[in-house]
PDB file of C-alpha atoms in Angstrom:
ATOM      1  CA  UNK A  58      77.558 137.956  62.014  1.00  0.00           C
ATOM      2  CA  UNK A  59      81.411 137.305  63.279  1.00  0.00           C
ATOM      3  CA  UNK A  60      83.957 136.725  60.876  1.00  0.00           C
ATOM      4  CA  UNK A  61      82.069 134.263  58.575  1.00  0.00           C
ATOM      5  CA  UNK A  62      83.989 133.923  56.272  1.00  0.00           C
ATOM      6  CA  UNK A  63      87.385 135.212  54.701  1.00  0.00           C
ATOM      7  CA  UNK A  64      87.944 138.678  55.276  1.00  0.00           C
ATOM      8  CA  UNK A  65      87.376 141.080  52.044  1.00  0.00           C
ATOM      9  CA  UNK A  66      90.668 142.785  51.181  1.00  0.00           C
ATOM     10  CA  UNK A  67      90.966 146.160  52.726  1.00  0.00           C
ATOM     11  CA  UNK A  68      92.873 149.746  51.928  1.00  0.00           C
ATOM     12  CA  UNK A  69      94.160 149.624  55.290  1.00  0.00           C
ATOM     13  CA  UNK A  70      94.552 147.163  58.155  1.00  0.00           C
ATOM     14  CA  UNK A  71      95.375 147.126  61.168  1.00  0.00           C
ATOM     15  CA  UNK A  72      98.850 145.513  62.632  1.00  0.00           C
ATOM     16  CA  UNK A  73      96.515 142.925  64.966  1.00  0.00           C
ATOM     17  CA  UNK A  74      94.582 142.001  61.504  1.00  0.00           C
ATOM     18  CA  UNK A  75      98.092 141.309  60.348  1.00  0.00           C
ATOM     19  CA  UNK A  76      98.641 139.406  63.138  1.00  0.00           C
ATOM     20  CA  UNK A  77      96.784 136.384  62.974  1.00  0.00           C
ATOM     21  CA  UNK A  78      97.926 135.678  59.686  1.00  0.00           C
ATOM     22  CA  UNK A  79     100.876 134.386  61.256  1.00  0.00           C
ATOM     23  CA  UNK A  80     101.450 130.562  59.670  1.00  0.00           C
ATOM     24  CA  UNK A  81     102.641 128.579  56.455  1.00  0.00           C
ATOM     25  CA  UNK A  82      99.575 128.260  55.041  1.00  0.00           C
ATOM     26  CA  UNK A  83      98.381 131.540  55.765  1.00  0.00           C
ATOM     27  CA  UNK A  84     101.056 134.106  55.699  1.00  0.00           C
ATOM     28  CA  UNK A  85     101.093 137.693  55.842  1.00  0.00           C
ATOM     29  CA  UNK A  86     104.117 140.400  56.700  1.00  0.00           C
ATOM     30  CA  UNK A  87     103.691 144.271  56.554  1.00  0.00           C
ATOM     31  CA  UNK A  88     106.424 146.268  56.036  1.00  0.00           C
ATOM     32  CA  UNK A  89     107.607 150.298  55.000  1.00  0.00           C
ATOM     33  CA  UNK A  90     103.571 150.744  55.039  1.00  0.00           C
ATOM     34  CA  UNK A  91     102.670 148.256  53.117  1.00  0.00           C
ATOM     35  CA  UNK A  92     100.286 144.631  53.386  1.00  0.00           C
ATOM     36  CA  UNK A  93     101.415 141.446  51.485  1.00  0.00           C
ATOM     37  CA  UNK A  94      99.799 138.441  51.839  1.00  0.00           C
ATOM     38  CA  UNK A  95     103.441 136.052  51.011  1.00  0.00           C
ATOM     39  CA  UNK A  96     101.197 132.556  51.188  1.00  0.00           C
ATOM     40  CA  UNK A  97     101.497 131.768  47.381  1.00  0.00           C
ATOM     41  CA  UNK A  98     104.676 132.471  47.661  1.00  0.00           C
ATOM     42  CA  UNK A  99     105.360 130.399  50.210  1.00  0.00           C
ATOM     43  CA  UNK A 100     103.514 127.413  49.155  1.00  0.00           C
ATOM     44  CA  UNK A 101     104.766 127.441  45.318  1.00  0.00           C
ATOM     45  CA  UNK A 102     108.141 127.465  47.282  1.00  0.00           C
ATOM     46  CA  UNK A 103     107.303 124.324  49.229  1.00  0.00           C
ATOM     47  CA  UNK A 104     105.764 122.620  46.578  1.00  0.00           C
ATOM     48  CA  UNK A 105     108.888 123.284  44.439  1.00  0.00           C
ATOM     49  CA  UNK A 106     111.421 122.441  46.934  1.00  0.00           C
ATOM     50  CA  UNK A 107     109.347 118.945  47.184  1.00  0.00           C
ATOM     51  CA  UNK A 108     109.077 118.262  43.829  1.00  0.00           C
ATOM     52  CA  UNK A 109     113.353 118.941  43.091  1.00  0.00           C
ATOM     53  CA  UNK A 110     114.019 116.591  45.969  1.00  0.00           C
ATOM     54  CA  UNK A 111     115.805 120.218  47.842  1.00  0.00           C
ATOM     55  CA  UNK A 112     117.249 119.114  51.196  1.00  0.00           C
ATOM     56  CA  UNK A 113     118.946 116.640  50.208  1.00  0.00           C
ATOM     57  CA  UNK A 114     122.090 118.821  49.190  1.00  0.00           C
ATOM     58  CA  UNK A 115     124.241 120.496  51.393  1.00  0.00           C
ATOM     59  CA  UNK A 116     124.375 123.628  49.215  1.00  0.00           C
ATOM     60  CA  UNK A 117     120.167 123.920  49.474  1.00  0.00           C
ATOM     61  CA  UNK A 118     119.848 122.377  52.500  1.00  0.00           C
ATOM     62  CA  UNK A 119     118.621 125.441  54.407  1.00  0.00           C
ATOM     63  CA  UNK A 120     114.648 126.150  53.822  1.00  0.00           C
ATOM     64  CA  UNK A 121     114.734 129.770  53.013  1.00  0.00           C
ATOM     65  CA  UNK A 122     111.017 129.983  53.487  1.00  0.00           C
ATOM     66  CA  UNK A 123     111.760 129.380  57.169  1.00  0.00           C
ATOM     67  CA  UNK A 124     112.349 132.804  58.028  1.00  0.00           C
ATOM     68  CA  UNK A 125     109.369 134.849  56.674  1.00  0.00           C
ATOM     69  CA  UNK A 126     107.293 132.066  57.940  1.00  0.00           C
ATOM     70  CA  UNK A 127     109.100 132.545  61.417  1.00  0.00           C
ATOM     71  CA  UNK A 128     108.263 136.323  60.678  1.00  0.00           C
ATOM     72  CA  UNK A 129     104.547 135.784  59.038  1.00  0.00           C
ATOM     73  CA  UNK A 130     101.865 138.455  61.230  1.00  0.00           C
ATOM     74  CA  UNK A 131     104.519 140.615  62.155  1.00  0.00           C
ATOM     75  CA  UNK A 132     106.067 143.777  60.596  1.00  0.00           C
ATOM     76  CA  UNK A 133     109.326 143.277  58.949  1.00  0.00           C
ATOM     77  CA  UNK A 134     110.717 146.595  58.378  1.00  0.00           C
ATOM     78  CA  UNK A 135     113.312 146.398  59.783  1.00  0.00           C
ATOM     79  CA  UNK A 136     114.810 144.340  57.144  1.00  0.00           C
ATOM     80  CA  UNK A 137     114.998 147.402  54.972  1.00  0.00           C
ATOM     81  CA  UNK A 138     116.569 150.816  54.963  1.00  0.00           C
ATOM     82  CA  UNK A 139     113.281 153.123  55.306  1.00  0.00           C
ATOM     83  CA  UNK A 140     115.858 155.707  53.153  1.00  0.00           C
ATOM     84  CA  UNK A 141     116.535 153.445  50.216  1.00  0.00           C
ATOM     85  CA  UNK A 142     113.589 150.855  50.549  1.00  0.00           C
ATOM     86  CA  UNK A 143     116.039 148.371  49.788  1.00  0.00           C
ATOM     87  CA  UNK A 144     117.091 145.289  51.987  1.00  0.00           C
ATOM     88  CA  UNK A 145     119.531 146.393  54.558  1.00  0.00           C
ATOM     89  CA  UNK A 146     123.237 144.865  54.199  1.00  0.00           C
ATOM     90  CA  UNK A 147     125.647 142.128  56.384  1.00  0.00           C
ATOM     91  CA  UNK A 148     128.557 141.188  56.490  1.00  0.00           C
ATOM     92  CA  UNK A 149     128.630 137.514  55.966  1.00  0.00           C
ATOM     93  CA  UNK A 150     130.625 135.894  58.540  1.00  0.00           C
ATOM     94  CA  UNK A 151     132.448 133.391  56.402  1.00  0.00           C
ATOM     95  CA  UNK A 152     133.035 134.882  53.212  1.00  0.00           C
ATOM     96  CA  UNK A 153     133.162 138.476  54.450  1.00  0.00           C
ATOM     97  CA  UNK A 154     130.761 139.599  51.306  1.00  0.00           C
ATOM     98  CA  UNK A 155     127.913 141.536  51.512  1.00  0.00           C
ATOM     99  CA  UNK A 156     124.461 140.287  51.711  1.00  0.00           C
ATOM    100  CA  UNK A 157     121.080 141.287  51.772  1.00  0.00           C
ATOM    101  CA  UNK A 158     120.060 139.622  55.269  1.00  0.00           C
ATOM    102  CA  UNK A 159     121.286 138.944  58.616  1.00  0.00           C
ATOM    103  CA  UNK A 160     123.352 135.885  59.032  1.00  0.00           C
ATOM    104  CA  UNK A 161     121.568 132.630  59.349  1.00  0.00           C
ATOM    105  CA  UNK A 162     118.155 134.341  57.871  1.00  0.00           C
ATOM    106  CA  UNK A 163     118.864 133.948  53.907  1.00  0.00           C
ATOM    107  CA  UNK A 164     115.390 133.905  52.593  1.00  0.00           C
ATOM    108  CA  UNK A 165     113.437 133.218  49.369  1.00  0.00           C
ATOM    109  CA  UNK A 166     115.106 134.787  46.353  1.00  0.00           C
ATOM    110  CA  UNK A 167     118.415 135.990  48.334  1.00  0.00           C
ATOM    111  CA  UNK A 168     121.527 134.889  46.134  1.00  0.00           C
ATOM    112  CA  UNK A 169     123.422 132.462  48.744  1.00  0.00           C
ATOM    113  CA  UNK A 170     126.617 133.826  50.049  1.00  0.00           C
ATOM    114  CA  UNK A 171     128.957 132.367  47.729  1.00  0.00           C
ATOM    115  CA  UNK A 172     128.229 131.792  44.081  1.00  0.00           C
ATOM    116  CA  UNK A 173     127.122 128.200  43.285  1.00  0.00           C
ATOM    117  CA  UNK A 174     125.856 126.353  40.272  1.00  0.00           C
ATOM    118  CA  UNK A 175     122.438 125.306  41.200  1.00  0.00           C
ATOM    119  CA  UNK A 176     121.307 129.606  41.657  1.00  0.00           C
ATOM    120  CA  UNK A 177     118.328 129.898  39.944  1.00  0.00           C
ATOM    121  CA  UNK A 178     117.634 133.796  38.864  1.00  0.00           C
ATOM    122  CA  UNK A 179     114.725 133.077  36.653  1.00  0.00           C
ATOM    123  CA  UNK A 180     111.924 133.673  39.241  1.00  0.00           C
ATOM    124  CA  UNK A 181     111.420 136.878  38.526  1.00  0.00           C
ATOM    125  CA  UNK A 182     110.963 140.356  40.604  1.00  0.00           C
ATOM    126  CA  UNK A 183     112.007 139.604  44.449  1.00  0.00           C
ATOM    127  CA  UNK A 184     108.998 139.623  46.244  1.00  0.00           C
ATOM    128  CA  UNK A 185     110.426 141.815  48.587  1.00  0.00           C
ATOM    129  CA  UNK A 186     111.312 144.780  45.509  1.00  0.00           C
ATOM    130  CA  UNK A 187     108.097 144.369  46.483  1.00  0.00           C
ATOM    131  CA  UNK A 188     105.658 142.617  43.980  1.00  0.00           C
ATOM    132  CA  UNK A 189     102.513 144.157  43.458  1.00  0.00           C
ATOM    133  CA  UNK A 190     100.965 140.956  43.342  1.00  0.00           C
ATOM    134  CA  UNK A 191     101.890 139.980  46.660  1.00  0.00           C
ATOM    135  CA  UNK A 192     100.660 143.446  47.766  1.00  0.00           C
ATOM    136  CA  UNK A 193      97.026 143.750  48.977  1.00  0.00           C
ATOM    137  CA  UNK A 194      96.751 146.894  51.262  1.00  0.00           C
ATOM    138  CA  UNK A 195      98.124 149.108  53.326  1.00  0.00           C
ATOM    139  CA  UNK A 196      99.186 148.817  56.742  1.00  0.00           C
ATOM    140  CA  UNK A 197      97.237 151.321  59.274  1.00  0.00           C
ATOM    141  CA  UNK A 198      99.638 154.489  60.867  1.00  0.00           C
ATOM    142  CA  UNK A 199      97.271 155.148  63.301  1.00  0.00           C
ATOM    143  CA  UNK A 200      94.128 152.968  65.160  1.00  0.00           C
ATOM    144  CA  UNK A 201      91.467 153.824  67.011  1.00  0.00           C
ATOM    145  CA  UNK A 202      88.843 152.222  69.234  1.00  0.00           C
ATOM    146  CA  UNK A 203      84.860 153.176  68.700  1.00  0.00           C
ATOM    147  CA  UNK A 204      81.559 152.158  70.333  1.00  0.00           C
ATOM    148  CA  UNK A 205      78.969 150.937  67.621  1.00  0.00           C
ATOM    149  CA  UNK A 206      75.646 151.609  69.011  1.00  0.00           C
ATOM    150  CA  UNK A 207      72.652 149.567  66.967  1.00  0.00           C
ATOM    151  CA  UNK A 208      69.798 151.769  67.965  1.00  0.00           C
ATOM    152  CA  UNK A 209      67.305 149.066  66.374  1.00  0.00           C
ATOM    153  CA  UNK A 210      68.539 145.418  68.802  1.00  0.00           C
ATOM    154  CA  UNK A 211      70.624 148.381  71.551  1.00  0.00           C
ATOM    155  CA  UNK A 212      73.408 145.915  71.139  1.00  0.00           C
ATOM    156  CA  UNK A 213      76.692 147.785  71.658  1.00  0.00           C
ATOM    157  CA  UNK A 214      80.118 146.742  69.899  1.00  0.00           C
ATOM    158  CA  UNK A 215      83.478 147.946  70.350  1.00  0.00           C
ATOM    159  CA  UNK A 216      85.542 148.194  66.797  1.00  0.00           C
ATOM    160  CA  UNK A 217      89.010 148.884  66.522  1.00  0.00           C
ATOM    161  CA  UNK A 218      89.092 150.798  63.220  1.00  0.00           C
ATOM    162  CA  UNK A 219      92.518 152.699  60.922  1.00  0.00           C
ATOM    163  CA  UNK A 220      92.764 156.419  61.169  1.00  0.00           C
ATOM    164  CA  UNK A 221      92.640 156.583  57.325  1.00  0.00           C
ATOM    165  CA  UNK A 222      89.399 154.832  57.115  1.00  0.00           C
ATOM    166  CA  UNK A 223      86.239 156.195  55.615  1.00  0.00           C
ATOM    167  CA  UNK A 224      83.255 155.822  57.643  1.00  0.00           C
ATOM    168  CA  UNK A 225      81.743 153.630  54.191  1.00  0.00           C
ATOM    169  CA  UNK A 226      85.075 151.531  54.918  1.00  0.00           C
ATOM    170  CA  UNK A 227      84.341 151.141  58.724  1.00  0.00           C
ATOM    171  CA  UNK A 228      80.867 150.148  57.510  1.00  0.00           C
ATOM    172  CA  UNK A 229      82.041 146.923  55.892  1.00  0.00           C
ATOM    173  CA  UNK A 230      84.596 146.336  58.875  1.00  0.00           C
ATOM    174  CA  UNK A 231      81.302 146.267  61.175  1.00  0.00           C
ATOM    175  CA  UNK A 232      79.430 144.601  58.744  1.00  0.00           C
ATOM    176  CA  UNK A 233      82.028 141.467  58.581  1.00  0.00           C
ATOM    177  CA  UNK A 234      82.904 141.621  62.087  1.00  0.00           C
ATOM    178  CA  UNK A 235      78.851 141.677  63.921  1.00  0.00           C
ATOM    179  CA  UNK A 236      76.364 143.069  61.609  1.00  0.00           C
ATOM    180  CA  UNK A 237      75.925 140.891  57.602  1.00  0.00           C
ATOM    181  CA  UNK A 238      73.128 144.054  57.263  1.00  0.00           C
ATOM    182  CA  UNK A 239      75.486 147.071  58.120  1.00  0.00           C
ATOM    183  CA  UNK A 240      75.096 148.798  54.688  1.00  0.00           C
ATOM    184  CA  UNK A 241      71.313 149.201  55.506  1.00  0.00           C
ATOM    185  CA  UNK A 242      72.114 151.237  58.481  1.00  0.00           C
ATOM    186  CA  UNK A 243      72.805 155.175  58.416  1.00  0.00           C
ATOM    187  CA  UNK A 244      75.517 156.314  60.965  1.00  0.00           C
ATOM    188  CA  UNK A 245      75.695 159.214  63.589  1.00  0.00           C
ATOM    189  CA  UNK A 246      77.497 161.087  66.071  1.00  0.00           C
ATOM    190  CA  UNK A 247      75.540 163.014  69.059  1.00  0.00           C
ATOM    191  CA  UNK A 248      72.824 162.905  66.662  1.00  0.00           C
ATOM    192  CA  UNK A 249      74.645 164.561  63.271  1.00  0.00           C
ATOM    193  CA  UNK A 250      74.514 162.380  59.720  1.00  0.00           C
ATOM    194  CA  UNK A 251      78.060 161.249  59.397  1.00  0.00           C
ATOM    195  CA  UNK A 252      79.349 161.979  55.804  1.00  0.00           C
ATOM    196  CA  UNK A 253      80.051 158.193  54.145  1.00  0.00           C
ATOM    197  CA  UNK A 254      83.145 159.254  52.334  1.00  0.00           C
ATOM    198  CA  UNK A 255      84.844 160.815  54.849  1.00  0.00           C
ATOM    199  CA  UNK A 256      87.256 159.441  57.973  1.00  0.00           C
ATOM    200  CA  UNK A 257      86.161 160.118  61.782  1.00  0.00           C
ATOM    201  CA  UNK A 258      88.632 163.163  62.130  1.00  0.00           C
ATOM    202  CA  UNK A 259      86.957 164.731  58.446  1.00  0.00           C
ATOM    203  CA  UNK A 260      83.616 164.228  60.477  1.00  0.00           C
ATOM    204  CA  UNK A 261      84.767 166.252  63.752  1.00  0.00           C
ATOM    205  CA  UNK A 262      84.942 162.682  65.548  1.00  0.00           C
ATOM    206  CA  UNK A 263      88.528 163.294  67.236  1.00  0.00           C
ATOM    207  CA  UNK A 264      90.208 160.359  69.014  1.00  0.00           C
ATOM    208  CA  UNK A 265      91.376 162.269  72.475  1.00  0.00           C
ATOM    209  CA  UNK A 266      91.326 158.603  73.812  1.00  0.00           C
ATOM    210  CA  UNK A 267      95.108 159.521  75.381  1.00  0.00           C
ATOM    211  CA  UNK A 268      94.098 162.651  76.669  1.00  0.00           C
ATOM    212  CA  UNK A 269      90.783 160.820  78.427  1.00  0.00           C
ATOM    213  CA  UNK A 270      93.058 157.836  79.669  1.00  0.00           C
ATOM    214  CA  UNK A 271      95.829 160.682  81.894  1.00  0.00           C
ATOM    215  CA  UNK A 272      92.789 161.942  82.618  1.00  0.00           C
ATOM    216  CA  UNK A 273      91.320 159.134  84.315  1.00  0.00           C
ATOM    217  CA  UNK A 274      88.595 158.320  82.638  1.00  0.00           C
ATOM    218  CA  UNK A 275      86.308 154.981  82.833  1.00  0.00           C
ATOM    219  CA  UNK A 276      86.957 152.683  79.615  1.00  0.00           C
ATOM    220  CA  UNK A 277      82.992 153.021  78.472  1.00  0.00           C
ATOM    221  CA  UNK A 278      83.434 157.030  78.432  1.00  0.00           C
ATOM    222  CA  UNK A 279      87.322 156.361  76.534  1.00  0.00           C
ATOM    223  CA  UNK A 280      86.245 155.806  72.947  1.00  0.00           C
ATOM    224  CA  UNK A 281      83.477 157.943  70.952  1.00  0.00           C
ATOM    225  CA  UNK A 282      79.808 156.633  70.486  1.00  0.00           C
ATOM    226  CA  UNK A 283      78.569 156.381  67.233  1.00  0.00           C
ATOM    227  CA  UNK A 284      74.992 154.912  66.749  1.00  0.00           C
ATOM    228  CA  UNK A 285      73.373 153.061  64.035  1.00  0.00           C
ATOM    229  CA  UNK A 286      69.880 153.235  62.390  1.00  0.00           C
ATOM    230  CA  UNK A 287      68.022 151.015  60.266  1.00  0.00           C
ATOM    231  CA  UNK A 288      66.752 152.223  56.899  1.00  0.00           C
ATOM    232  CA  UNK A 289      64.065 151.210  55.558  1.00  0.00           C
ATOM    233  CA  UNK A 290      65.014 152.281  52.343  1.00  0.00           C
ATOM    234  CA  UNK A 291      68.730 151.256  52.667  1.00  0.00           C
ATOM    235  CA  UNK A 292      67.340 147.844  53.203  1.00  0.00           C
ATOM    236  CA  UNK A 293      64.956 147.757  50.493  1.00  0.00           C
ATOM    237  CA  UNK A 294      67.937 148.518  47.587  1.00  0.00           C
TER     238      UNK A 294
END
């Protein structure tokens, strides 16, 4: 199996999953640790700014969805103060007032510069507060690189994988990236069970991959082995 189908929502992902979520249509930003997929967001903007005619006023002219889509797979934190969580303040260049983004970027449910007439304020909490609704994980400290060995077709896979991760969790990120039958497989390391509820550092698996790269080291001996084996009884349930 590879990626058939839309991923499943995760506890933690990591910043090249982010990535590729990088369009209108499909639009995700992380930012002070967080995940949120912005795409409904976007889109009920779009459809609203076609359906009011926006554009075709001077004072709305700007598409304020432009910049998060312009930021969409990327990290955006440093649009906030990681002290306060809150946007970070500018100086606007014309008025001279204070706003909550940098000059030019005024995005969805910013107040414009100046005030105006036409300022809707009934949409809500600002996504950016941030919405729990928008939120759907957390965004990975820490990733790591391992070598999935299926002892039953000796097909070998390398999975890039969060720190924070249970090894039940890196189970359904093998199972969605090469293997639909991955929860009917037990996992190992140098021949010990490996404890489903716990990460690869709870289970002794340490990532010294930076120590093994000053080192030297070829790239198959870099990242840890851990095999796979069919159960019978797995399967069976």
């Amino acid at each position: 199996m590879s990626d058939d189908g839309p991923a499943p929502h995760r506890r933690y992902y990591t910043p090249a999953e982010v990535s590729i979520h990088n369009k209108e249509n499909d639009c995700w930003v992380s930012f002070l640790g967080k995940v949120y997929d912005l795409t409904p967001l976007i889109l009920a903007h779009q459809e609203e700014r076609t359906k009011t005619g926006w554009g075709q006023h001077h004072l709305v002219e700007e598409d304020t969805a432009a910049p998060i889509v312009e930021a969409a797979g990327t990290d955006i934190s440093s649009w906030f103060d990681e002290k306060t969580g809150q946007l970070k303040t500018y100086k606007h260049p014309v008025t001279g007032l204070p706003v909550n983004y940098p000059p030019g970027k005024r995005f969805i449910h910013c107040p414009p510069p100046a005030p105006v007439s036409n300022w809707a304020t009934d949409f809500g909490p600002a996504w950016y507060k941030p919405d729990p609704k928008y939120c759907i994980g957390n965004i990975s400290k820490k990733t790591r690189i391992i070598r999935v060995v299926n002892t039953l077709t000796h097909q070998e896979h390398q999975l890039e994988v969060c720190s924070e991760e249970t090894i039940a969790e890196i189970s359904v990120r093998f199972g969605y990236h090469h293997n639909r039958n991955a929860e009917s497989y037990v996992w190992k390391r140098l021949g010990e069970l490996l404890q489903m509820d716990k990460t690869l550092e709870e289970n002794g698996v340490a990532d010294d991959t930076d120590k093994l790269k000053k080192l030297n080291v070829e790239e198959e001996f870099l990242y840890p082995a851990i095999h796979v084996y069919f159960d019978d009884e797995k399967a069976a349930k």
